[in-house]
XYZ file of C-alpha atoms in Angstrom:
744
model
C 35.533 31.825 143.812
C 32.906 29.623 145.424
C 32.575 25.899 144.766
C 30.020 23.157 145.270
C 31.048 20.102 147.241
C 32.451 17.763 144.581
C 31.639 14.078 145.040
C 33.232 11.196 143.112
C 31.409 7.866 143.193
C 33.592 4.969 142.034
C 31.889 1.589 141.533
C 34.238 -1.412 141.434
C 33.014 -4.330 139.283
C 35.087 -7.483 139.721
C 34.902 -11.255 139.547
C 37.868 -13.649 139.695
C 38.632 -16.083 136.868
C 36.201 -18.960 137.341
C 37.346 -20.846 134.250
C 39.334 -23.965 135.035
C 42.538 -23.950 133.024
C 42.536 -27.750 133.159
C 39.019 -28.574 131.930
C 38.329 -25.312 130.103
C 34.938 -25.087 131.834
C 33.621 -22.465 134.221
C 33.199 -23.809 137.753
C 31.023 -21.015 139.164
C 28.270 -18.854 137.588
C 28.791 -15.487 139.226
C 29.888 -13.529 136.154
C 26.744 -14.629 134.314
C 24.381 -14.011 137.238
C 25.854 -10.715 138.439
C 26.097 -9.679 134.801
C 22.359 -10.184 134.467
C 21.569 -8.329 137.674
C 24.190 -5.724 138.534
C 26.396 -4.216 135.836
C 24.035 -2.862 133.199
C 21.249 -1.561 135.426
C 23.652 0.476 137.575
C 24.593 2.758 134.692
C 21.149 2.681 133.036
C 19.664 4.132 136.223
C 22.399 6.779 136.219
C 21.697 7.594 132.553
C 18.298 8.958 133.601
C 20.182 11.791 135.324
C 22.678 13.158 132.756
C 23.797 15.888 135.148
C 25.248 13.284 137.530
C 28.667 11.887 136.588
C 30.373 8.834 138.078
C 33.336 6.492 137.651
C 33.019 2.751 137.019
C 35.916 0.333 137.335
C 35.732 -2.767 135.122
C 38.359 -5.410 135.881
C 39.818 -7.029 132.735
C 39.231 -10.550 134.064
C 35.534 -9.685 134.430
C 35.222 -8.316 130.897
C 36.938 -11.416 129.462
C 34.393 -13.672 131.115
C 31.422 -11.525 130.056
C 32.678 -11.824 126.494
C 32.855 -15.609 126.830
C 29.223 -15.819 127.954
C 28.065 -13.453 125.216
C 29.905 -15.572 122.632
C 28.303 -18.732 124.017
C 31.673 -20.319 124.796
C 31.246 -20.272 128.594
C 29.451 -23.144 130.293
C 29.128 -23.523 134.065
C 27.457 -26.346 136.065
C 24.450 -24.177 136.907
C 23.947 -23.320 133.240
C 24.389 -26.935 132.170
C 21.700 -28.030 134.623
C 19.321 -25.280 133.519
C 19.620 -26.380 129.874
C 19.232 -30.111 130.588
C 15.736 -31.620 130.047
C 14.330 -32.097 133.549
C 13.593 -35.773 132.971
C 17.235 -36.340 131.961
C 18.844 -34.811 135.054
C 21.387 -37.160 136.596
C 21.337 -38.029 140.285
C 24.414 -35.868 140.773
C 22.718 -32.921 139.052
C 19.557 -33.312 141.123
C 21.568 -33.176 144.363
C 23.500 -30.207 142.987
C 20.252 -28.367 142.195
C 18.791 -29.034 145.658
C 21.973 -27.737 147.281
C 22.844 -24.740 145.105
C 19.816 -23.368 143.263
C 18.782 -21.317 146.259
C 22.090 -19.406 146.058
C 20.400 -16.012 146.320
C 19.407 -13.686 149.131
C 16.235 -15.109 150.578
C 14.348 -11.974 151.618
C 14.902 -9.986 148.425
C 15.334 -12.640 145.727
C 13.405 -15.745 146.863
C 10.550 -14.722 149.163
C 9.038 -12.184 146.681
C 8.408 -15.003 144.159
C 5.741 -17.431 145.462
C 6.779 -20.541 143.529
C 10.486 -20.024 144.280
C 9.654 -19.433 147.944
C 7.431 -22.548 148.026
C 10.320 -24.748 146.895
C 12.700 -23.003 149.299
C 10.374 -23.577 152.243
C 10.043 -27.256 151.293
C 13.804 -27.663 151.478
C 14.102 -25.654 154.690
C 11.228 -27.413 156.440
C 11.572 -30.971 155.173
C 15.283 -31.146 154.314
C 17.211 -32.073 151.160
C 16.442 -35.807 151.412
C 12.709 -35.140 151.382
C 13.137 -32.990 148.258
C 15.131 -35.783 146.622
C 12.397 -38.283 147.398
C 9.336 -36.161 146.607
C 10.179 -33.544 144.006
C 8.810 -34.172 140.522
C 10.550 -33.272 137.257
C 8.295 -30.205 137.130
C 9.557 -29.076 140.557
C 13.122 -29.237 139.296
C 12.175 -27.414 136.109
C 10.489 -24.595 138.045
C 13.463 -24.282 140.389
C 15.890 -24.141 137.463
C 13.791 -21.399 135.892
C 13.314 -19.343 139.043
C 16.972 -19.360 140.036
C 17.751 -17.650 136.751
C 14.697 -15.364 136.779
C 15.490 -14.127 140.277
C 18.887 -12.906 139.063
C 17.341 -10.721 136.356
C 17.423 -7.118 137.555
C 14.043 -5.548 138.412
C 14.833 -2.734 135.975
C 14.021 -5.204 133.174
C 10.930 -6.809 134.672
C 8.502 -4.739 132.601
C 9.906 -6.090 129.326
C 7.048 -8.144 127.811
C 8.815 -11.502 127.723
C 10.168 -11.188 131.268
C 6.821 -9.913 132.554
C 5.144 -12.952 130.992
C 7.511 -15.338 132.828
C 6.829 -13.632 136.146
C 3.084 -13.794 135.516
C 3.350 -17.468 134.555
C 5.031 -18.287 137.845
C 5.265 -22.074 137.406
C 4.993 -24.991 134.989
C 8.149 -23.877 133.175
C 9.407 -26.019 130.317
C 12.852 -26.558 128.859
C 11.884 -24.136 126.111
C 11.050 -21.490 128.722
C 14.402 -22.010 130.400
C 16.246 -21.760 127.085
C 14.562 -18.421 126.405
C 15.410 -17.190 129.921
C 19.075 -18.018 129.316
C 18.905 -16.275 125.935
C 17.570 -13.178 127.713
C 20.534 -13.352 130.094
C 22.922 -13.370 127.141
C 21.138 -10.377 125.633
C 21.548 -8.370 128.854
C 25.199 -9.427 129.096
C 25.788 -8.339 125.488
C 24.705 -4.771 126.303
C 27.038 -4.215 129.275
C 30.222 -3.136 127.487
C 28.534 -1.143 124.669
C 26.458 0.829 127.195
C 29.527 1.651 129.281
C 31.387 2.703 126.148
C 28.457 4.872 125.016
C 28.183 6.659 128.353
C 31.942 7.236 128.544
C 31.878 8.823 125.083
C 29.027 11.036 126.279
C 31.111 12.106 129.276
C 28.720 10.877 131.963
C 30.976 8.100 133.220
C 34.693 7.443 133.324
C 35.757 3.811 132.991
C 38.867 2.812 134.894
C 40.747 -0.445 134.997
C 42.595 -2.753 137.363
C 45.746 -4.874 136.960
C 44.876 -7.734 134.595
C 43.639 -10.462 136.966
C 43.288 -8.357 140.113
C 46.589 -9.210 141.892
C 47.918 -7.429 144.986
C 50.650 -5.458 143.198
C 52.771 -4.575 146.273
C 53.052 -8.285 147.150
C 53.965 -9.279 143.586
C 56.710 -6.669 143.690
C 57.945 -7.984 147.044
C 56.143 -9.954 149.748
C 58.287 -8.068 152.282
C 55.788 -5.228 151.775
C 53.577 -7.105 154.235
C 55.876 -6.102 157.078
C 55.480 -2.356 156.560
C 52.223 -2.317 158.517
C 52.839 -5.528 160.503
C 56.589 -5.672 161.262
C 56.406 -9.095 162.948
C 54.314 -10.695 160.209
C 55.214 -14.331 159.491
C 56.032 -14.342 155.799
C 56.233 -17.252 153.332
C 59.455 -19.264 153.364
C 60.203 -18.221 149.806
C 60.267 -14.476 149.185
C 58.131 -13.609 146.160
C 59.806 -10.751 144.311
C 58.787 -10.344 140.681
C 58.306 -6.609 139.971
C 58.279 -7.479 136.257
C 54.922 -9.174 136.895
C 53.568 -5.849 138.101
C 54.495 -4.380 134.743
C 52.945 -7.329 132.901
C 49.606 -6.971 134.681
C 49.537 -3.231 134.073
C 50.572 -3.581 130.436
C 47.940 -6.193 129.716
C 45.280 -4.108 131.456
C 46.127 -1.045 129.330
C 46.240 -3.102 126.108
C 42.942 -4.801 126.897
C 41.313 -1.473 127.777
C 42.390 0.089 124.478
C 40.991 -2.872 122.549
C 37.690 -2.659 124.409
C 37.070 1.090 124.679
C 39.203 2.561 121.832
C 41.111 4.886 124.151
C 43.654 4.805 126.968
C 42.610 4.505 130.614
C 43.365 7.432 132.868
C 42.489 5.949 136.239
C 43.648 2.795 138.008
C 41.810 0.978 140.785
C 44.717 -0.971 142.295
C 43.392 -4.354 143.405
C 41.953 -4.116 146.936
C 43.066 -0.447 146.858
C 46.525 -1.768 147.708
C 49.500 0.512 147.110
C 53.193 0.814 147.962
C 56.057 3.112 146.924
C 57.552 0.345 144.770
C 54.604 0.124 142.377
C 54.086 3.858 141.773
C 56.759 4.427 139.070
C 55.417 1.401 137.185
C 51.874 2.756 137.374
C 53.068 6.122 136.020
C 55.172 4.618 133.219
C 52.069 2.852 131.879
C 50.358 6.178 131.326
C 47.967 6.311 134.246
C 47.110 9.732 135.629
C 45.509 8.786 138.918
C 44.737 5.925 141.267
C 42.614 5.464 144.358
C 43.078 3.953 147.790
C 41.462 3.993 151.220
C 41.494 6.518 154.058
C 43.395 3.966 156.185
C 46.363 4.215 153.799
C 46.248 8.013 153.950
C 46.044 7.877 157.730
C 49.117 5.661 157.988
C 50.933 7.857 155.458
C 50.295 11.114 157.279
C 50.339 9.591 160.785
C 46.829 10.902 161.192
C 43.892 9.057 162.755
C 40.570 10.071 161.218
C 38.554 10.815 164.316
C 34.836 11.065 163.736
C 32.115 12.732 165.737
C 29.174 10.813 167.169
C 27.363 11.093 163.810
C 30.318 9.445 162.072
C 31.564 12.540 160.237
C 35.305 13.222 159.913
C 36.463 15.902 162.347
C 39.394 17.054 160.151
C 37.824 16.874 156.671
C 40.547 18.885 154.914
C 42.969 15.966 155.239
C 40.720 13.388 153.549
C 38.657 15.275 150.993
C 41.298 16.237 148.454
C 43.541 14.491 145.924
C 47.294 14.329 146.533
C 50.211 14.489 144.119
C 52.763 11.663 143.925
C 55.967 12.652 142.116
C 57.613 9.541 140.654
C 60.654 9.085 138.450
C 58.269 8.153 135.633
C 55.952 11.130 136.036
C 53.396 12.529 138.423
C 50.318 10.692 139.657
C 47.293 11.928 141.558
C 45.803 9.747 144.261
C 42.378 9.997 145.892
C 41.397 8.305 149.135
C 37.873 7.119 149.734
C 35.763 7.918 152.774
C 35.600 4.407 154.226
C 32.508 4.992 156.344
C 30.362 6.622 153.653
C 31.314 3.814 151.288
C 30.369 1.207 153.883
C 27.023 2.856 154.548
C 26.020 2.169 150.949
C 27.724 -1.213 150.874
C 26.446 -2.616 154.147
C 23.856 -0.504 155.961
C 21.435 1.439 153.778
C 19.932 -1.810 152.472
C 18.225 -2.263 155.856
C 16.685 1.237 155.807
C 13.788 2.687 153.867
C 15.166 3.967 150.525
C 14.106 7.595 151.080
C 15.507 7.612 154.610
C 18.796 6.078 153.457
C 19.174 8.536 150.569
C 18.478 11.479 152.850
C 20.971 10.150 155.407
C 23.780 10.060 152.842
C 23.008 13.596 151.709
C 22.893 14.688 155.361
C 26.460 13.387 155.739
C 27.560 15.298 152.626
C 25.921 18.457 153.972
C 27.702 17.955 157.306
C 31.034 17.666 155.479
C 30.378 20.902 153.585
C 29.297 22.676 156.785
C 32.467 21.593 158.594
C 34.683 22.680 155.698
C 32.999 26.081 155.595
C 33.374 26.507 159.355
C 37.082 25.679 159.150
C 37.677 28.423 156.547
C 37.622 30.943 159.381
C 35.836 33.701 157.462
C 32.208 33.000 158.380
C 31.637 32.266 154.699
C 28.553 30.475 153.457
C 30.215 28.926 150.416
C 33.248 26.721 149.892
C 36.337 28.643 148.842
C 38.325 25.531 147.846
C 37.330 22.693 145.504
C 37.088 19.771 147.941
C 36.477 16.229 146.660
C 34.640 13.521 148.615
C 35.436 10.072 147.218
C 32.915 7.276 147.775
C 34.276 4.023 146.352
C 32.945 0.521 146.830
C 32.010 -2.831 145.351
C 29.373 -2.147 142.716
C 27.667 -5.544 142.656
C 27.471 -7.561 145.875
C 25.585 -5.089 148.044
C 22.508 -4.727 145.843
C 20.981 -8.137 146.479
C 20.383 -7.011 150.081
C 18.416 -3.975 148.886
C 14.771 -3.966 147.935
C 14.433 -4.342 144.153
C 18.208 -4.610 143.822
C 18.710 -1.019 144.982
C 16.507 0.667 142.375
C 14.313 2.608 144.871
C 17.384 3.729 146.832
C 19.320 4.899 143.790
C 16.269 6.692 142.366
C 15.737 8.441 145.704
C 19.405 9.401 145.966
C 19.862 10.562 142.376
C 16.638 12.574 142.274
C 17.764 14.477 145.379
C 21.305 15.035 144.121
C 19.987 16.105 140.725
C 18.110 18.946 142.390
C 21.117 20.226 144.327
C 23.379 22.992 143.062
C 25.768 22.875 146.016
C 26.701 19.195 145.534
C 28.192 18.164 142.196
C 28.867 14.577 141.122
C 31.985 14.304 138.957
C 34.284 11.685 137.516
C 37.735 11.734 139.054
C 39.402 12.783 135.786
C 36.798 15.498 135.311
C 37.769 16.941 138.679
C 41.525 16.602 138.073
C 41.228 18.275 134.666
C 39.960 21.354 136.448
C 41.819 21.254 139.758
C 45.382 20.062 140.323
C 46.311 18.475 143.651
C 47.316 21.108 146.175
C 49.486 18.852 148.369
C 52.266 16.379 147.604
C 53.018 13.080 149.317
C 56.668 12.048 148.879
C 56.605 8.685 147.116
C 58.655 6.890 149.757
C 56.336 8.250 152.441
C 53.284 6.530 150.959
C 52.204 3.696 153.215
C 52.164 0.109 151.910
C 48.692 -1.209 152.602
C 45.158 -1.946 151.429
C 41.614 -0.880 152.245
C 41.453 -3.415 155.093
C 43.065 -1.770 158.127
C 45.858 -0.401 155.962
C 47.662 -3.766 155.808
C 47.863 -6.978 153.751
C 46.979 -9.562 156.411
C 43.895 -10.629 154.434
C 46.173 -12.048 151.720
C 49.402 -13.055 153.473
C 50.753 -13.903 156.936
C 48.577 -16.868 157.981
C 50.110 -20.344 157.568
C 47.686 -21.411 154.820
C 48.032 -18.123 152.935
C 51.819 -18.397 153.155
C 51.616 -21.978 151.907
C 49.733 -20.732 148.854
C 52.378 -18.033 148.268
C 55.115 -20.680 148.466
C 53.320 -22.730 145.807
C 52.906 -19.659 143.631
C 56.598 -18.825 144.024
C 57.645 -22.363 143.048
C 55.483 -22.209 139.920
C 56.760 -18.738 139.025
C 60.369 -19.868 139.448
C 59.666 -22.834 137.180
C 58.357 -20.494 134.499
C 61.442 -18.298 134.905
C 63.579 -21.359 134.165
C 61.949 -21.605 130.730
C 63.123 -18.504 128.843
C 61.828 -20.032 125.637
C 58.274 -19.856 127.024
C 57.330 -16.304 126.140
C 53.831 -14.889 126.116
C 53.847 -15.321 122.346
C 55.222 -18.873 122.204
C 53.480 -20.257 125.293
C 50.507 -18.031 126.190
C 48.872 -20.840 128.183
C 51.634 -20.840 130.797
C 51.473 -17.082 131.255
C 47.680 -16.940 131.394
C 47.745 -19.646 134.069
C 50.283 -17.616 136.060
C 48.241 -14.439 135.804
C 45.125 -16.287 136.962
C 46.935 -17.772 139.973
C 48.342 -14.363 140.948
C 44.823 -12.975 141.441
C 43.971 -11.781 144.938
C 40.760 -13.728 145.424
C 42.282 -17.122 146.200
C 44.309 -15.692 149.078
C 41.231 -13.850 150.341
C 39.353 -17.115 150.905
C 42.223 -19.134 152.374
C 42.424 -19.241 156.189
C 40.451 -17.299 158.762
C 38.426 -14.168 158.245
C 36.426 -14.939 155.111
C 34.388 -17.983 154.279
C 31.653 -19.085 151.901
C 29.976 -22.325 150.948
C 32.328 -22.433 147.967
C 35.703 -22.193 149.722
C 36.644 -25.624 148.399
C 35.954 -24.464 144.838
C 38.242 -21.433 145.240
C 40.921 -23.757 146.617
C 40.467 -26.009 143.569
C 40.621 -23.139 141.082
C 43.873 -21.817 142.561
C 45.482 -25.252 142.361
C 44.200 -25.842 138.829
C 45.639 -22.522 137.628
C 49.053 -23.570 138.994
C 48.694 -27.087 137.603
C 47.911 -25.633 134.172
C 51.158 -23.633 134.296
C 53.215 -26.794 134.871
C 51.207 -28.608 132.222
C 51.835 -25.863 129.648
C 55.571 -26.113 130.340
C 55.472 -29.930 130.070
C 56.722 -30.109 133.654
C 55.458 -32.651 136.210
C 52.590 -31.315 138.278
C 53.553 -31.338 141.988
C 51.452 -33.836 143.899
C 50.496 -31.186 146.473
C 48.400 -29.481 143.794
C 46.186 -32.567 143.486
C 44.843 -32.199 147.028
C 42.998 -29.403 148.879
C 45.359 -27.031 150.662
C 43.107 -26.875 153.739
C 40.121 -28.656 155.223
C 37.027 -26.685 154.335
C 34.913 -27.510 157.369
C 33.191 -24.859 159.494
C 35.002 -24.000 162.720
C 33.050 -24.000 165.968
C 33.831 -20.415 166.990
C 34.961 -17.467 164.912
C 34.889 -13.639 164.955
C 32.602 -11.530 162.730
C 33.501 -11.649 159.038
C 31.636 -8.509 157.977
C 28.611 -6.376 158.674
C 25.267 -8.075 159.302
C 21.694 -6.756 158.944
C 19.353 -9.306 160.529
C 15.604 -8.862 160.670
C 14.707 -9.169 164.354
C 11.914 -11.746 164.225
C 13.221 -14.528 166.475
C 13.828 -17.056 163.712
C 17.581 -16.636 163.064
C 17.617 -16.541 159.264
C 20.898 -18.162 158.197
C 21.660 -15.553 155.539
C 20.997 -12.685 157.966
C 23.676 -14.017 160.343
C 26.070 -15.371 157.724
C 28.895 -12.947 158.584
C 28.302 -12.794 162.337
C 30.752 -13.981 164.963
C 29.866 -17.198 166.772
C 30.620 -18.575 170.234
C 29.622 -22.072 171.369
C 28.089 -22.135 174.829
C 26.078 -25.275 175.545
C 27.957 -28.571 175.616
C 31.321 -26.879 175.219
C 32.156 -25.052 178.434
C 31.672 -27.410 181.376
C 28.890 -28.584 183.675
C 27.250 -25.211 184.209
C 26.780 -24.572 180.519
C 25.763 -28.098 179.644
C 22.633 -27.591 181.742
C 21.913 -24.018 180.589
C 19.309 -23.090 177.981
C 21.682 -21.324 175.530
C 23.646 -23.431 173.064
C 25.264 -20.806 170.843
C 25.758 -17.042 170.808
C 26.004 -14.985 167.593
C 27.127 -11.343 167.502
C 27.833 -8.603 164.965
C 27.269 -4.976 163.947
C 26.289 -2.588 161.216
C 26.134 1.201 161.267
C 22.687 1.139 162.857
C 22.894 -1.464 165.636
C 24.877 -4.133 167.325
C 23.167 -7.502 167.307
C 23.042 -10.595 169.499
C 21.374 -13.916 168.786
C 20.948 -16.769 171.240
C 20.314 -20.289 169.902
C 18.651 -22.539 172.459
C 19.302 -26.107 173.507
C 16.737 -28.612 172.245
C 13.699 -28.529 174.508
C 14.899 -25.416 176.374
C 13.369 -21.967 176.472
C 14.037 -18.513 177.899
C 11.568 -16.428 179.869
C 10.248 -19.308 181.959
C 11.389 -21.278 184.964
C 14.664 -20.221 186.527
C 15.955 -17.957 183.714
C 13.437 -15.195 183.085
C 15.964 -12.363 182.744
C 18.771 -11.844 180.279
C 21.314 -9.152 181.129
C 24.181 -7.906 179.039
C 26.676 -5.305 180.099
C 29.609 -3.673 178.412
C 32.375 -1.147 178.927
C 34.744 0.769 176.663
C 38.407 -0.095 177.305
C 40.884 2.802 177.214
C 38.054 5.381 177.573
C 37.653 7.470 180.711
C 34.039 7.351 181.915
C 31.888 6.247 184.828
C 31.531 2.493 185.341
C 29.455 0.492 187.800
C 29.271 -3.131 189.032
C 26.777 -5.678 187.713
C 23.474 -5.037 189.594
C 22.646 -8.653 190.486
C 22.515 -10.571 193.754
C 24.636 -13.671 194.493
C 27.250 -12.623 191.930
C 30.520 -14.618 192.154
C 33.605 -12.499 192.885
C 35.529 -13.582 189.798
C 36.570 -12.095 186.474
C 34.852 -10.844 184.406
C 31.829 -10.719 186.733
C 33.665 -8.416 189.155
C 34.505 -5.910 186.390
C 32.833 -2.506 186.184
C 30.643 -1.689 183.171
C 29.247 1.447 181.533
C 26.008 0.229 179.889
C 23.506 -2.373 181.062
C 20.494 -3.921 179.305
C 17.990 -6.153 181.069
C 15.442 -8.097 179.029
C 12.749 -9.515 181.275
C 11.536 -12.248 178.965
C 8.727 -13.158 181.332
C 7.091 -9.707 181.417
C 8.429 -8.380 178.093
C 9.952 -5.321 179.793
C 13.317 -3.919 178.639
C 15.523 -1.708 180.836
C 18.522 0.242 179.535
C 20.906 1.834 182.046
C 24.059 3.953 182.011
C 26.650 4.091 184.785
C 26.689 7.209 186.927
C 29.073 8.472 189.677
C 29.401 6.504 192.896
C 28.752 3.129 191.216
C 25.131 4.003 190.480
C 22.974 3.133 187.461
C 20.496 5.467 185.774
C 17.755 4.340 183.389
C 17.792 5.843 179.884
C 15.298 6.062 177.054
C 15.991 3.500 174.329
C 14.724 1.818 171.168
C 16.181 -1.646 171.813
C 14.209 -4.408 170.080
C 14.137 -8.160 170.545
C 12.128 -11.164 169.409
C 11.917 -14.639 170.933
C 10.625 -17.522 168.838
C 12.905 -20.386 167.814
C 15.829 -18.234 169.042
C 16.300 -14.876 170.741
C 17.445 -11.968 168.563
C 18.343 -8.524 169.955
C 19.238 -5.193 168.298
C 20.783 -2.316 170.282
C 20.825 0.942 168.251
C 24.024 2.966 168.256
C 21.819 6.073 168.486
C 21.011 5.001 172.053
C 24.723 5.522 172.822
C 25.059 9.235 171.903
C 28.498 9.851 173.384
C 30.147 6.791 171.853
C 32.379 7.422 168.854
C 33.202 5.359 165.751
C 36.169 2.980 166.097
C 35.776 2.708 169.871
C 36.107 -0.801 171.225
C 33.551 -2.319 173.557
C 33.650 -5.550 175.570
C 30.454 -7.326 176.544
C 29.309 -10.100 178.858
C 25.917 -11.865 178.962
C 24.212 -13.140 182.116
C 21.065 -15.098 182.921
C 19.190 -14.239 186.110
C 15.865 -14.642 187.856
C 14.242 -11.855 189.898
C 17.555 -10.004 190.081
C 19.534 -13.037 191.249
C 22.466 -14.330 189.195
C 22.208 -17.770 187.573
C 25.008 -18.069 184.957
C 27.052 -16.113 182.426
C 28.754 -16.559 179.056
C 31.075 -16.582 177.231
C 33.062 -18.231 180.001
C 36.265 -16.507 181.213
C 36.284 -13.811 178.539
C 34.321 -10.907 177.019
C 32.789 -10.440 173.576
C 34.772 -7.803 171.627
C 32.975 -5.419 169.271
C 34.051 -2.288 167.399
C 31.778 0.705 166.906
C 31.629 1.166 163.096
């Protein structure tokens, strides 16, 4: 029997609990704003293609907050400001508006709207103080209106009332803003009914997550952190409450039944984190399947997923199938997502033309099918086994980087898939109803890890993360000492515990992830714990009254995620938000104090690696003594030709005396770019390239991965940057070390 290539898209919709359990007010607006822009339109676009089936995960803590906004019982500071008469705004509110009402992606959500962009440019050019001194009440009113209009999904822009607001453009009144907020509530009110309707029709499957999105393996036992990282520094107090795993699962199932009038079949474990200890509890709560990441499967089977130069898995049979887990409480199926395909949608396709991006994804699916057919060994032209490609990712945050919130991309992708007979989009349960897993993973053999490198270091192991776990453990122990405080007699204490056990607080503590609202996440975590003590009539520890860490930007840090900058020489702050940063000028000694470069930014996506050079005040590149910028890199642990840096007067010191494989020279005086590859006998050979750069207020450079055809995903590279003039060395940075990058 022949089969199409089955593909399961799983969209994960999640927001942490933003409601302060002390004040009862919401501190951040992201459920309301993402609810207006991201949850409803995603499935409405899909509904235009009934043949295509998908899975959507709705986290209980998200649904609870949507319900609060629909009921009108949720109020956040952004909403309060928007509903305040502009002439009555307090000084504190005016500063808050200037600082936060441009919280949107500039290129896709601000620049397309002239009045919004005008106000943004005033703040960027003149600064917040100028806005404070010069903005009129009407300016504030227009900004309050546009921040909310910009978060309305383009799918709804042709509705008469919304179209009228966009045509109006400015001179918004309080009445206009009230009607805009009412429209938000209307969109929010349709999210759950539309999901329910499409699940009943069989086009989508709705899955759930443990109640407030906790890392279940760490609730069961924080020792699980040492499975992947044996030397991990763990919290002083071992957190070991497997009963909390059961509570989160039980509440998720109960809440799902109340919301959708049926039982959930699938579980998205928070952060795709799994361990042997949680599996029997997942099975005993009636779940049939769960999903995780290819990194967990790789650790489990001691298999590294090598990819070819196009990024396609070389051994597809290992990844593209569900596995059986036999537990004492019943069998589970588990699917593992293709990490790279998921990341292409999440982080890369937004910077490509929609048609090109859609065709690229389908090209990858075709390559998977071709490889599977070739591996059958019978020269067949059809698939003899029912393989399943799982693409699973965040279903909300990526779209603001796409044109029109992803609508052109999704239309291009779905129209192509709708026309294909050899690719079939299915829900996970739909597939499992027809095809049982062919292979079994012994439960104790399943790796304990998450989607991030197959470990838990994002949530535990750093001093500040461990400090937070110690505080959580102390609060949980206090609750355990009050047996009279049951969920029925003291629901406030338990709800506060569940909120504090969520994964998001630990995500933002420490290194690796940062936002302009880190302090607010710190505050919410502490307030959830404080509310637990308050509900038990216990004294609130003084430590919970103060921030757990100083939320000030560090000078240097590694990349925090993919970046997709537009190479125009202006260094847009949002474009480089997740890039790594290295201080150069004024931080490294006499040589660098006099050099033109002050700071170096670096990062990658699946298309390019990127460099940005911020200049010292009054300095420039391409003139005087520094007309050439060279950067060279090699691939550690890979056997290949390498050659020395081709510059005169080069000091004989590390890393300048290292050998390198690739070399780029930007002659900023003539505008000429040279790209070279090392050859035998320490020679260099020029290669064709599509490297781009722009020099205005800063220098931005993009080096396409396609110019490196023999370099494979997950390879490491190490890079150094040099300034020169007419082939003669002048200086280099970063001093005494190399810039590390990973090929995605």
